[in-house]
Amino acid sequence: MRRYLTRRLLSLVPVLAGVSVVVFLVLHLSPGDPAEIMLGSQATQEDLARLRAELGLTEPFPIQYLRWLGHVLQGDLGRSIWTRRPVLREVLDRFRATLVLTGSALLLSTVGGIALGIASATRRNSFLDRVSAVVSLFGASMPVFWLGIVLMVLFSLWLGWLPASGMSAPYGGGGVVDLLAHLILPAVTLGAASTAIVARLTRSSMLEVLGQDYIRTARSKGMIERAVVVRHGLWNALMPIVTVVGVQAGYLLGGAVLTETVFAWPGVGTLMVQGILARDFPLVQGCVLVVALSFALINLAVDLLYAYLDPRIRYE
Amino acid sequence: MKQAWLWILAGLIALGAAPEPGQAQTGAAGTLVVGLVAEPVNLDPPQVTDLNSNRVSRRIAETLVTFADESTRVEPNLAESWTISRDGLAYTFKLRKGIQFHDGTPLNAEAVKFSIERQFNPDHPFNKLGKYPFAAYFFGNVKAVEVVSDDTVQFVLKEPRASFLSVLAAGAASIVSPTAVRKHGADYALNPVGTGPFRYVSWERGQRVVLERNPNYWKHPVKVERVVFRPIVEDQARLTELLTGSLDLIVGVPPDFVAQLENNPKIGLLKQVGAHVWYLGINNQKKPFDDKRVRQALNFAVNKEAIVRDVLKGTGAVSRGPVLPDTWGADPALKAYPYDPERAKKLLAEAGYPNGFATTLWVPESGSGMQSPVAMSTVIQSNLRAVGVNVTLQTMEWGAFLAKLRSKEQELFALSWMAGAEDPDLVVYPLLHSSQWTPTGPNRALYKNSRLDELLNQARSVTDQSKRAELYREAQRILVDDPPWVFIDHEIQIAAFSRRVQGLKLHPSFDLRVETISLR
């Protein structure tokens, strides 16, 4: 197990290196010069040249990349071109908010999705099953930003139940209740699609398991139905669910960019959008690296969870 | 299993609810909450290029002179008076006595010299702090800043430039505490200290900037205790927050929301034409645009009223020329080109293009001051097609667009200008004087008119404002007869606010002077 873990952690290195090369190239080859954007339309040719030199943009890509990589290896992600603050500090400042949002959305989609899936599977073709099918289809096909705005107009503007945006009040001393109030709309928006996917998968996985012989055996032994469904059914249906939840975790991290923008959630997503618009290369690179690292760690966690859930799997 | 979920939930909540240092109550009595369209970038005044940072940073640090409320007339501020030498080269300012920065440092000539000199003198120890985008444009002409006495400071220019007072009223010319700059170095941008109506309290990244009232403000008592600036990028979210009362005031109301807000009795709206001009640039050196009749024809062909009405929904005022209307430099007798496609066709025929021609219009997707560039350009395209000019739109990313304009290969391009547009010299000279041709300067239309050059040179060296106004009026008459661009509109800035807010005024410079506000 320990050897497996070490190997998997080491395998992150080439993955992250690959990510860094791709991000670096995409950013530097895309049109748009940070110097032009920073200095605006009143800039003189000399100012631009000086700024480009100052930012190290005049050197060839490989040199720029290697220099940046060298700093990254020492834990220095550089300074944001715009704010002049260290990128690492900038990203970590925001990462907590992203974690709260994606974590809540994941929690919602896992708990909600599995519950919905079990309910549908055990009451197949019932009214609840059909409603759940419609809701899932709806949830899976709504674009995040559209759903976000619809929920905002409904619950903030018309009903006045929840605040529209910005996790700013809890930091202002609003406490847990206030945080939850701010969290509900973005978490539901972000988690809707994943909830739907988890629910559908749970349903089909459960249906398959519930048709197995050992379930019939358990029932005929006189085991109570709840225990049959949860202990024998769910536990055995869990493997594909864990996989899809792992995939969803990554998806949520990406979806957070849009959700954060809609709800002015102060996370890495809004920071990244800001960085892209300003062609703030170090900042965007830092955001992507941190997100890629979390993504890779989530995958690792999912793999380890397999071993825990299914004793047949052994890692060598 | 069940317990694990509870732990995760508890962990998430703890993560989110952990208190932050420097926190402040929102909605507390005396707190004004302002919604911005994006997060401020930097609060060191000479490094500020965006309106969001500018609106915050100008609350903290002040300038020697300033624009009077609701006009572009320059009036005393930190300097109580000034004299200009007869040759127009030396500007001597007498500072108001007894003013202190928020950190207790006294405001004196040394601080003024420090704040301005660091921007253009490469040997200054704090020159390397920032990128100072306006340094060359605003202060490239400054030879030296001299401390005459503790409360007297003198600027010596290389060449006369009558707009220099307007330059000193710009945000980039704000006077900051030298003590604070020395103390914080590169982090000064996150710890700004000035003499302004509000003191900097905290900046929670992505969430808000908090300022509190400066109890020792020299100019007038400030009525609100705190101002909180919150960046909310999404238009609908910003609007919802205003309508639900979480925000007191928003600026940058999207055109599509104006009608909705106008009909809402709980919301007040304020409009003000800004120091801004949006124009359809024409490459004056390229055929067929080197013919004045062709450029006039384009001006007749474009329906500016329709653009302002249908695309901008009233958030723009039709422009008659480059100079901000209703200011001292504008010519009230000047008429905008009327929409007259027949006349356009006739002029094109006279110029030898009875069947029109084909051309390309470069459009940035977005960009500071660009309003709705693609939608506006689409209307222009169909207007021009109606008179036989077949326009291909080429949309580009903002940075790529600016870089491409340096190639001089443009035919038509959509661009706007607001840097220092309160003074005619700071618009007409950089954009239309022949010495300012791109790539050296911002004259991307490659316009050259020797009579205009002469007038603009002259207007720089006389300091008497009524004489300058006369020269600019003649300049505008030339520019209408021999148009370098198609003049489109001046942005109308719109603020929407709850009925709590009293006494707000909007300024043509896009400054948001919340220190005049009191809360009901």
PDB file of C-alpha atoms in Angstrom, chain A residues 31-33 36-45 47-48 51 79 82-85 89-90 93-94 96 99-100 103-104 107 110-111 149 152-153 156-157 164-168 171-172 176 179-180 261-262 264 266 274 279, chain B residues 5 8-9 12-13 15-18 20 23-25 39 41-42 47 49 129 131 133-134 136-137 187 190 204-208 230-232 234 236-237 240-241 243-244 397 399-400 402-403 406 416-417 419 439-440 442 444:
ATOM      1  CA  PRO A  31      -3.338  36.523 -28.955  1.00  0.00           C
ATOM      2  CA  GLY A  32      -3.204  39.389 -26.486  1.00  0.00           C
ATOM      3  CA  ASP A  33      -0.163  40.982 -25.001  1.00  0.00           C
ATOM      4  CA  GLU A  36      -0.728  46.233 -24.231  1.00  0.00           C
ATOM      5  CA  ILE A  37      -3.586  45.385 -21.895  1.00  0.00           C
ATOM      6  CA  MET A  38      -1.858  46.815 -18.823  1.00  0.00           C
ATOM      7  CA  LEU A  39      -0.735  50.067 -20.356  1.00  0.00           C
ATOM      8  CA  GLY A  40      -3.916  50.600 -22.363  1.00  0.00           C
ATOM      9  CA  SER A  41      -4.428  52.713 -25.423  1.00  0.00           C
ATOM     10  CA  GLN A  42      -2.308  55.685 -24.321  1.00  0.00           C
ATOM     11  CA  ALA A  43       0.854  53.569 -24.135  1.00  0.00           C
ATOM     12  CA  THR A  44       3.939  54.568 -26.080  1.00  0.00           C
ATOM     13  CA  GLN A  45       6.087  52.096 -27.975  1.00  0.00           C
ATOM     14  CA  ASP A  47       6.827  52.035 -22.490  1.00  0.00           C
ATOM     15  CA  LEU A  48       5.597  48.785 -23.973  1.00  0.00           C
ATOM     16  CA  LEU A  51       7.427  46.712 -19.639  1.00  0.00           C
ATOM     17  CA  ARG A  79       4.190  37.639  -8.681  1.00  0.00           C
ATOM     18  CA  TRP A  82      -1.475  43.001 -12.096  1.00  0.00           C
ATOM     19  CA  THR A  83      -1.597  43.024  -8.340  1.00  0.00           C
ATOM     20  CA  ARG A  84       2.140  42.492  -7.834  1.00  0.00           C
ATOM     21  CA  ARG A  85       1.312  40.143  -4.984  1.00  0.00           C
ATOM     22  CA  ARG A  89      -0.604  33.909  -1.593  1.00  0.00           C
ATOM     23  CA  GLU A  90      -3.198  35.192  -4.017  1.00  0.00           C
ATOM     24  CA  ASP A  93      -6.314  33.255  -0.192  1.00  0.00           C
ATOM     25  CA  ARG A  94      -9.072  32.224  -2.544  1.00  0.00           C
ATOM     26  CA  ARG A  96     -10.541  28.084   0.867  1.00  0.00           C
ATOM     27  CA  LEU A  99     -13.072  24.341  -1.322  1.00  0.00           C
ATOM     28  CA  VAL A 100     -16.142  25.287   0.693  1.00  0.00           C
ATOM     29  CA  GLY A 103     -17.087  20.512  -1.092  1.00  0.00           C
ATOM     30  CA  SER A 104     -20.681  21.490  -0.354  1.00  0.00           C
ATOM     31  CA  LEU A 107     -21.665  16.610  -0.472  1.00  0.00           C
ATOM     32  CA  THR A 110     -23.354  12.535  -3.270  1.00  0.00           C
ATOM     33  CA  VAL A 111     -25.875  12.429  -0.441  1.00  0.00           C
ATOM     34  CA  ILE A 149     -29.367  33.272 -12.588  1.00  0.00           C
ATOM     35  CA  MET A 152     -31.069  33.936  -8.000  1.00  0.00           C
ATOM     36  CA  VAL A 153     -34.018  35.740  -9.537  1.00  0.00           C
ATOM     37  CA  SER A 156     -33.416  36.336  -3.924  1.00  0.00           C
ATOM     38  CA  LEU A 157     -35.370  38.796  -5.982  1.00  0.00           C
ATOM     39  CA  ALA A 164     -28.020  36.797  -4.116  1.00  0.00           C
ATOM     40  CA  SER A 165     -24.299  36.743  -4.058  1.00  0.00           C
ATOM     41  CA  GLY A 166     -21.042  37.173  -2.314  1.00  0.00           C
ATOM     42  CA  MET A 167     -19.868  35.235   0.686  1.00  0.00           C
ATOM     43  CA  SER A 168     -19.067  38.525   2.299  1.00  0.00           C
ATOM     44  CA  TYR A 171     -16.615  37.025   7.156  1.00  0.00           C
ATOM     45  CA  GLY A 172     -18.225  40.166   8.441  1.00  0.00           C
ATOM     46  CA  VAL A 176     -22.593  29.846  10.345  1.00  0.00           C
ATOM     47  CA  LEU A 179     -22.620  31.339   5.615  1.00  0.00           C
ATOM     48  CA  LEU A 180     -25.162  28.618   4.888  1.00  0.00           C
ATOM     49  CA  THR A 261     -18.488  34.266 -11.400  1.00  0.00           C
ATOM     50  CA  VAL A 262     -22.291  34.281 -11.301  1.00  0.00           C
ATOM     51  CA  ALA A 264     -19.453  36.688  -6.919  1.00  0.00           C
ATOM     52  CA  PRO A 266     -14.498  34.869  -3.856  1.00  0.00           C
ATOM     53  CA  GLN A 274      -9.840  37.906 -13.878  1.00  0.00           C
ATOM     54  CA  ARG A 279      -3.482  38.156 -19.573  1.00  0.00           C
TER      55      ARG A 279
ATOM     56  CA  TRP B   5     -20.669  12.965   6.462  1.00  0.00           C
ATOM     57  CA  ILE B   8     -17.179  16.590   6.505  1.00  0.00           C
ATOM     58  CA  LEU B   9     -20.090  19.014   6.756  1.00  0.00           C
ATOM     59  CA  LEU B  12     -16.650  22.669   5.478  1.00  0.00           C
ATOM     60  CA  ILE B  13     -18.614  25.059   7.614  1.00  0.00           C
ATOM     61  CA  LEU B  15     -13.514  26.332   6.831  1.00  0.00           C
ATOM     62  CA  GLY B  16     -15.951  28.913   5.533  1.00  0.00           C
ATOM     63  CA  ALA B  17     -16.823  30.570   8.795  1.00  0.00           C
ATOM     64  CA  ALA B  18     -13.298  31.108  10.104  1.00  0.00           C
ATOM     65  CA  GLU B  20     -10.931  37.118   8.900  1.00  0.00           C
ATOM     66  CA  GLN B  23     -13.612  42.410   9.430  1.00  0.00           C
ATOM     67  CA  ALA B  24     -16.409  44.892   9.312  1.00  0.00           C
ATOM     68  CA  GLN B  25     -20.172  44.881   9.712  1.00  0.00           C
ATOM     69  CA  GLU B  39     -12.519  43.842  -8.409  1.00  0.00           C
ATOM     70  CA  VAL B  41      -6.623  45.744  -9.198  1.00  0.00           C
ATOM     71  CA  ASN B  42      -4.213  48.033  -7.450  1.00  0.00           C
ATOM     72  CA  GLN B  47      -0.500  52.260 -11.226  1.00  0.00           C
ATOM     73  CA  THR B  49      -5.620  52.030 -15.087  1.00  0.00           C
ATOM     74  CA  LEU B 129       7.828  49.786  -7.702  1.00  0.00           C
ATOM     75  CA  LYS B 131       4.540  50.075 -14.039  1.00  0.00           C
ATOM     76  CA  PRO B 133       1.370  53.518 -17.316  1.00  0.00           C
ATOM     77  CA  PHE B 134       0.623  57.235 -17.444  1.00  0.00           C
ATOM     78  CA  ALA B 136       5.306  59.123 -20.120  1.00  0.00           C
ATOM     79  CA  TYR B 137       1.971  60.464 -21.264  1.00  0.00           C
ATOM     80  CA  ASP B 187       3.195  46.171  -0.966  1.00  0.00           C
ATOM     81  CA  LEU B 190      -2.139  47.025  -0.659  1.00  0.00           C
ATOM     82  CA  GLU B 204     -10.536  40.878   1.396  1.00  0.00           C
ATOM     83  CA  ARG B 205      -9.549  39.522  -1.974  1.00  0.00           C
ATOM     84  CA  GLY B 206     -12.476  38.814  -4.225  1.00  0.00           C
ATOM     85  CA  GLN B 207     -14.926  40.136  -1.679  1.00  0.00           C
ATOM     86  CA  ARG B 208     -14.544  43.723  -0.756  1.00  0.00           C
ATOM     87  CA  ARG B 230     -17.931  44.905  -3.459  1.00  0.00           C
ATOM     88  CA  PRO B 231     -16.951  43.486  -6.853  1.00  0.00           C
ATOM     89  CA  ILE B 232     -19.868  41.682  -8.513  1.00  0.00           C
ATOM     90  CA  GLU B 234     -22.373  39.263 -13.088  1.00  0.00           C
ATOM     91  CA  GLN B 236     -27.929  40.184 -12.878  1.00  0.00           C
ATOM     92  CA  ALA B 237     -26.333  39.454  -9.505  1.00  0.00           C
ATOM     93  CA  THR B 240     -30.464  41.684  -7.641  1.00  0.00           C
ATOM     94  CA  GLU B 241     -28.277  42.782  -4.749  1.00  0.00           C
ATOM     95  CA  LEU B 243     -32.998  45.487  -5.507  1.00  0.00           C
ATOM     96  CA  THR B 244     -32.844  43.335  -2.372  1.00  0.00           C
ATOM     97  CA  GLU B 397      -9.198  40.193 -28.358  1.00  0.00           C
ATOM     98  CA  GLY B 399      -4.650  43.164 -26.368  1.00  0.00           C
ATOM     99  CA  ALA B 400      -4.257  41.656 -29.828  1.00  0.00           C
ATOM    100  CA  LEU B 402      -4.173  47.207 -29.756  1.00  0.00           C
ATOM    101  CA  ALA B 403      -1.024  45.439 -30.944  1.00  0.00           C
ATOM    102  CA  ARG B 406       0.519  49.467 -34.542  1.00  0.00           C
ATOM    103  CA  SER B 416     -12.555  54.861 -27.594  1.00  0.00           C
ATOM    104  CA  TRP B 417     -10.573  57.255 -25.419  1.00  0.00           C
ATOM    105  CA  ALA B 419      -7.470  59.209 -20.494  1.00  0.00           C
ATOM    106  CA  PRO B 439       3.348  53.407 -33.245  1.00  0.00           C
ATOM    107  CA  THR B 440       4.971  56.339 -31.394  1.00  0.00           C
ATOM    108  CA  PRO B 442      -2.009  57.061 -30.160  1.00  0.00           C
ATOM    109  CA  ARG B 444      -4.016  55.459 -35.024  1.00  0.00           C
TER     110      ARG B 444
END
